[in-house]
């Protein structure tokens, strides 16, 4: 209602009445797709884990369901009026605002240049270059994604396996505590880099925004600083 189906959510009650009462030729299809949407919604509602994108598979079904009723209204107006432009006025009135917002949203994504997104996109491009052989790093012994931060970077796993399938020698690590001297690390998170700064001497081989490829040269002497 608030994110993925906001414009047409309030048409659902009207669509239920129209599709199951008036639109007889499409009643079976309406019942089928509505049942799928309701069953899936019940499943994700009863699950222990709930995130905002779990309802995305429902949206195509609800869209078809609402579209059936809108089609019926469109042709009803066309049949009942002699003014040929009225059906088009109806369609423009229904879709003008969501279409305008969709265009603005797309333009906003294209112009997105804040620091987090630039670093995020750079990370994926960097890993793709390594997989394609555009960068000369074929023996990344350790690759770090997460280290005591609330970032799981699940999308990066795709590129991790993409690099591995391309023949890059990779070892995955989730902490910096088992880093060895001589390891070449791909570090994608600023907090992880800060932890490495505390404990290790290293040489930066490549740096793009928050993404680093570094070589561990030694271990710093620890005084009052905790070893992570």
Tab-separated table of C-alpha atoms in Angstrom:
chain	number	residue	atom	x	y	z
A	1	UNK	CA	0.000	0.000	0.000
A	2	UNK	CA	2.784	2.452	0.844
A	3	UNK	CA	5.609	1.343	-1.458
A	4	UNK	CA	5.005	-1.116	-4.271
A	5	UNK	CA	1.313	-0.747	-5.104
A	6	UNK	CA	0.463	2.677	-3.780
A	7	UNK	CA	-1.323	4.153	-6.803
A	8	UNK	CA	-3.623	1.233	-7.470
A	9	UNK	CA	-4.075	-0.219	-3.993
A	10	UNK	CA	-7.322	1.657	-3.466
A	11	UNK	CA	-8.695	0.263	-6.754
A	12	UNK	CA	-8.492	-3.289	-5.399
A	13	UNK	CA	-11.892	-3.222	-3.609
A	14	UNK	CA	-13.580	-1.882	-6.757
A	15	UNK	CA	-11.727	-4.436	-8.868
A	16	UNK	CA	-12.942	-7.282	-6.651
A	17	UNK	CA	-16.552	-6.203	-7.194
A	18	UNK	CA	-16.135	-5.617	-10.930
A	19	UNK	CA	-14.119	-8.740	-11.717
A	20	UNK	CA	-16.259	-11.178	-9.756
A	21	UNK	CA	-19.663	-9.653	-10.540
A	22	UNK	CA	-19.617	-7.752	-13.843
A	23	UNK	CA	-16.644	-8.987	-15.875
A	24	UNK	CA	-18.010	-12.462	-16.475
A	25	UNK	CA	-15.754	-13.434	-19.382
A	26	UNK	CA	-12.636	-12.924	-17.241
A	27	UNK	CA	-14.004	-14.272	-13.970
A	28	UNK	CA	-11.974	-17.502	-13.968
A	29	UNK	CA	-8.740	-15.659	-14.707
A	30	UNK	CA	-9.522	-13.101	-12.016
A	31	UNK	CA	-10.208	-15.820	-9.466
A	32	UNK	CA	-6.994	-17.633	-10.395
A	33	UNK	CA	-4.606	-14.670	-10.132
A	34	UNK	CA	-6.336	-13.234	-7.058
A	35	UNK	CA	-6.070	-16.602	-5.288
A	36	UNK	CA	-2.345	-16.777	-6.060
A	37	UNK	CA	-1.792	-13.271	-4.667
A	38	UNK	CA	-3.800	-13.934	-1.493
A	39	UNK	CA	-2.129	-17.305	-0.802
A	40	UNK	CA	1.340	-15.875	-1.266
A	41	UNK	CA	0.504	-12.897	0.935
A	42	UNK	CA	-0.675	-15.254	3.686
A	43	UNK	CA	2.524	-17.272	3.451
A	44	UNK	CA	4.865	-14.289	3.814
A	45	UNK	CA	2.642	-12.781	6.518
A	46	UNK	CA	2.929	-15.912	8.637
A	47	UNK	CA	6.679	-16.256	8.158
A	48	UNK	CA	9.071	-15.224	10.908
A	49	UNK	CA	11.172	-13.081	8.567
A	50	UNK	CA	9.516	-10.070	6.976
A	51	UNK	CA	11.235	-7.612	4.663
A	52	UNK	CA	9.749	-5.005	2.363
A	53	UNK	CA	10.645	-6.754	-0.884
A	54	UNK	CA	9.031	-10.114	-0.077
A	55	UNK	CA	5.740	-8.904	-1.555
A	56	UNK	CA	7.233	-8.067	-4.969
A	57	UNK	CA	6.045	-11.346	-6.634
A	58	UNK	CA	2.468	-10.355	-5.791
A	59	UNK	CA	2.606	-7.076	-7.724
A	60	UNK	CA	2.292	-8.538	-11.283
A	61	UNK	CA	-0.759	-10.561	-10.254
A	62	UNK	CA	-2.456	-7.618	-8.564
A	63	UNK	CA	-1.600	-5.445	-11.556
A	64	UNK	CA	-3.314	-7.861	-13.937
A	65	UNK	CA	-6.269	-8.081	-11.572
A	66	UNK	CA	-6.732	-4.304	-11.498
A	67	UNK	CA	-6.057	-4.044	-15.248
A	68	UNK	CA	-8.978	-6.375	-15.976
A	69	UNK	CA	-11.380	-4.045	-14.204
A	70	UNK	CA	-9.856	-0.935	-15.793
A	71	UNK	CA	-10.241	-2.513	-19.221
A	72	UNK	CA	-13.919	-3.184	-18.480
A	73	UNK	CA	-14.503	0.409	-17.383
A	74	UNK	CA	-12.660	1.709	-20.455
A	75	UNK	CA	-14.831	-0.239	-22.896
A	76	UNK	CA	-17.971	0.515	-20.902
A	77	UNK	CA	-17.311	4.252	-21.266
A	78	UNK	CA	-16.540	3.723	-24.950
A	79	UNK	CA	-19.860	1.932	-25.525
A	80	UNK	CA	-22.045	4.239	-23.430
A	81	UNK	CA	-20.847	7.616	-24.710
A	82	UNK	CA	-20.742	9.247	-28.110
A	83	UNK	CA	-17.742	11.342	-27.131
A	84	UNK	CA	-14.835	9.357	-28.508
A	85	UNK	CA	-12.258	11.201	-26.434
A	86	UNK	CA	-13.755	10.238	-23.047
A	87	UNK	CA	-12.155	6.733	-22.893
A	88	UNK	CA	-8.764	8.324	-23.509
A	89	UNK	CA	-9.426	10.954	-20.841
A	90	UNK	CA	-10.180	8.082	-18.461
A	91	UNK	CA	-6.894	6.293	-19.255
A	92	UNK	CA	-4.865	9.487	-18.991
A	93	UNK	CA	-6.497	10.304	-15.665
A	94	UNK	CA	-5.659	6.869	-14.265
A	95	UNK	CA	-2.069	6.572	-15.491
A	96	UNK	CA	-0.736	10.142	-15.797
A	97	UNK	CA	0.518	10.556	-12.222
A	98	UNK	CA	2.126	7.101	-11.789
A	99	UNK	CA	3.733	7.385	-15.236
A	100	UNK	CA	5.141	10.807	-14.411
A	101	UNK	CA	6.526	9.569	-11.099
A	102	UNK	CA	8.047	6.501	-12.796
A	103	UNK	CA	9.881	8.734	-15.279
A	104	UNK	CA	11.130	11.003	-12.483
A	105	UNK	CA	12.256	7.992	-10.459
A	106	UNK	CA	14.218	6.628	-13.426
A	107	UNK	CA	15.900	9.965	-13.983
A	108	UNK	CA	16.733	10.122	-10.290
A	109	UNK	CA	18.434	6.718	-10.434
A	110	UNK	CA	20.494	7.784	-13.440
A	111	UNK	CA	21.708	10.910	-11.657
A	112	UNK	CA	22.409	9.173	-8.355
A	113	UNK	CA	25.933	10.169	-7.345
A	114	UNK	CA	26.063	10.081	-3.562
A	115	UNK	CA	29.125	8.573	-1.945
A	116	UNK	CA	27.577	5.266	-0.866
A	117	UNK	CA	26.149	4.420	-4.273
A	118	UNK	CA	29.314	5.393	-6.120
A	119	UNK	CA	31.355	3.157	-3.808
A	120	UNK	CA	28.804	0.346	-4.162
A	121	UNK	CA	28.758	0.452	-7.967
A	122	UNK	CA	32.552	0.774	-8.033
A	123	UNK	CA	32.837	-2.395	-5.933
A	124	UNK	CA	30.817	-4.427	-8.434
A	125	UNK	CA	32.691	-2.951	-11.396
A	126	UNK	CA	36.005	-3.708	-9.715
A	127	UNK	CA	35.087	-7.329	-9.083
A	128	UNK	CA	33.834	-7.654	-12.656
A	129	UNK	CA	37.144	-6.310	-14.005
A	130	UNK	CA	39.037	-8.872	-11.948
A	131	UNK	CA	36.811	-11.670	-13.262
A	132	UNK	CA	37.229	-10.497	-16.863
A	133	UNK	CA	41.014	-10.306	-16.508
A	134	UNK	CA	41.128	-6.525	-16.952
A	135	UNK	CA	43.063	-6.243	-13.674
A	136	UNK	CA	46.155	-8.373	-12.947
A	137	UNK	CA	44.961	-9.857	-9.652
A	138	UNK	CA	44.592	-13.595	-10.160
A	139	UNK	CA	45.693	-14.743	-6.708
A	140	UNK	CA	43.556	-12.930	-4.174
A	141	UNK	CA	44.172	-15.251	-1.267
A	142	UNK	CA	41.661	-13.539	1.011
A	143	UNK	CA	38.564	-11.589	0.136
A	144	UNK	CA	36.746	-9.680	2.881
A	145	UNK	CA	33.083	-8.718	2.765
A	146	UNK	CA	32.016	-8.252	6.364
A	147	UNK	CA	33.818	-7.466	9.571
A	148	UNK	CA	31.851	-6.413	12.643
A	149	UNK	CA	29.527	-4.218	10.560
A	150	UNK	CA	25.856	-4.477	9.680
A	151	UNK	CA	26.520	-5.102	5.987
A	152	UNK	CA	26.113	-8.604	4.604
A	153	UNK	CA	26.760	-7.728	0.937
A	154	UNK	CA	24.862	-10.754	-0.297
A	155	UNK	CA	24.936	-9.380	-3.833
A	156	UNK	CA	28.744	-9.472	-3.780
A	157	UNK	CA	28.688	-13.252	-3.507
A	158	UNK	CA	27.600	-13.422	-7.154
A	159	UNK	CA	30.755	-11.592	-8.197
A	160	UNK	CA	32.825	-13.644	-5.764
A	161	UNK	CA	31.804	-16.828	-7.587
A	162	UNK	CA	32.080	-15.067	-10.942
A	163	UNK	CA	35.738	-14.362	-10.180
A	164	UNK	CA	36.312	-17.885	-8.909
A	165	UNK	CA	34.720	-19.388	-12.040
A	166	UNK	CA	37.022	-17.178	-14.125
A	167	UNK	CA	40.037	-18.854	-12.516
A	168	UNK	CA	40.900	-16.318	-9.819
A	169	UNK	CA	42.400	-18.029	-6.769
A	170	UNK	CA	40.145	-16.851	-3.944
A	171	UNK	CA	39.771	-17.591	-0.263
A	172	UNK	CA	36.800	-16.120	1.565
A	173	UNK	CA	37.246	-14.672	5.054
A	174	UNK	CA	34.684	-13.059	7.318
A	175	UNK	CA	37.080	-11.630	9.917
A	176	UNK	CA	40.513	-10.018	9.915
A	177	UNK	CA	41.832	-12.095	12.812
A	178	UNK	CA	43.179	-14.867	10.569
A	179	UNK	CA	44.851	-12.641	7.972
A	180	UNK	CA	48.402	-13.768	7.230
A	181	UNK	CA	51.488	-11.840	6.138
A	182	UNK	CA	51.711	-11.889	2.353
A	183	UNK	CA	47.958	-12.159	1.827
A	184	UNK	CA	46.422	-10.015	-0.882
A	185	UNK	CA	43.039	-8.749	0.259
A	186	UNK	CA	40.077	-7.259	-1.515
A	187	UNK	CA	38.383	-5.024	1.079
A	188	UNK	CA	35.014	-3.485	0.256
A	189	UNK	CA	34.029	-1.843	3.527
A	190	UNK	CA	35.475	1.212	5.253
A	191	UNK	CA	34.962	-0.251	8.785
A	192	UNK	CA	36.868	-3.372	7.732
A	193	UNK	CA	39.713	-1.209	6.472
A	194	UNK	CA	39.775	0.602	9.817
A	195	UNK	CA	40.201	-2.724	11.632
A	196	UNK	CA	43.080	-3.656	9.357
A	197	UNK	CA	44.697	-0.280	10.063
A	198	UNK	CA	44.755	-1.132	13.759
A	199	UNK	CA	46.566	-4.444	13.438
A	200	UNK	CA	48.477	-4.724	10.171
A	201	UNK	CA	51.079	-3.046	8.028
A	202	UNK	CA	50.031	-3.161	4.389
A	203	UNK	CA	50.672	-1.766	0.940
A	204	UNK	CA	47.781	-0.446	-1.179
A	205	UNK	CA	47.848	-1.983	-4.655
A	206	UNK	CA	44.614	-0.397	-5.883
A	207	UNK	CA	42.173	2.076	-4.346
A	208	UNK	CA	38.798	3.192	-5.683
A	209	UNK	CA	36.495	4.969	-3.206
A	210	UNK	CA	35.967	2.562	-0.258
A	211	UNK	CA	37.310	-0.416	-2.220
A	212	UNK	CA	40.910	-1.501	-1.651
A	213	UNK	CA	43.204	-4.215	-2.913
A	214	UNK	CA	46.044	-4.427	-0.423
A	215	UNK	CA	49.023	-6.669	0.404
A	216	UNK	CA	49.663	-7.470	4.061
A	217	UNK	CA	53.336	-6.756	4.843
A	218	UNK	CA	53.422	-7.228	8.610
A	219	UNK	CA	51.681	-7.143	11.976
A	220	UNK	CA	51.733	-4.002	14.070
A	221	UNK	CA	52.963	-4.221	17.612
A	222	UNK	CA	49.977	-4.159	19.929
A	223	UNK	CA	50.024	-2.022	23.047
A	224	UNK	CA	46.698	-0.872	24.379
A	225	UNK	CA	44.885	-1.561	21.134
A	226	UNK	CA	42.750	-4.683	21.101
A	227	UNK	CA	43.515	-7.265	18.447
A	228	UNK	CA	40.466	-7.977	16.315
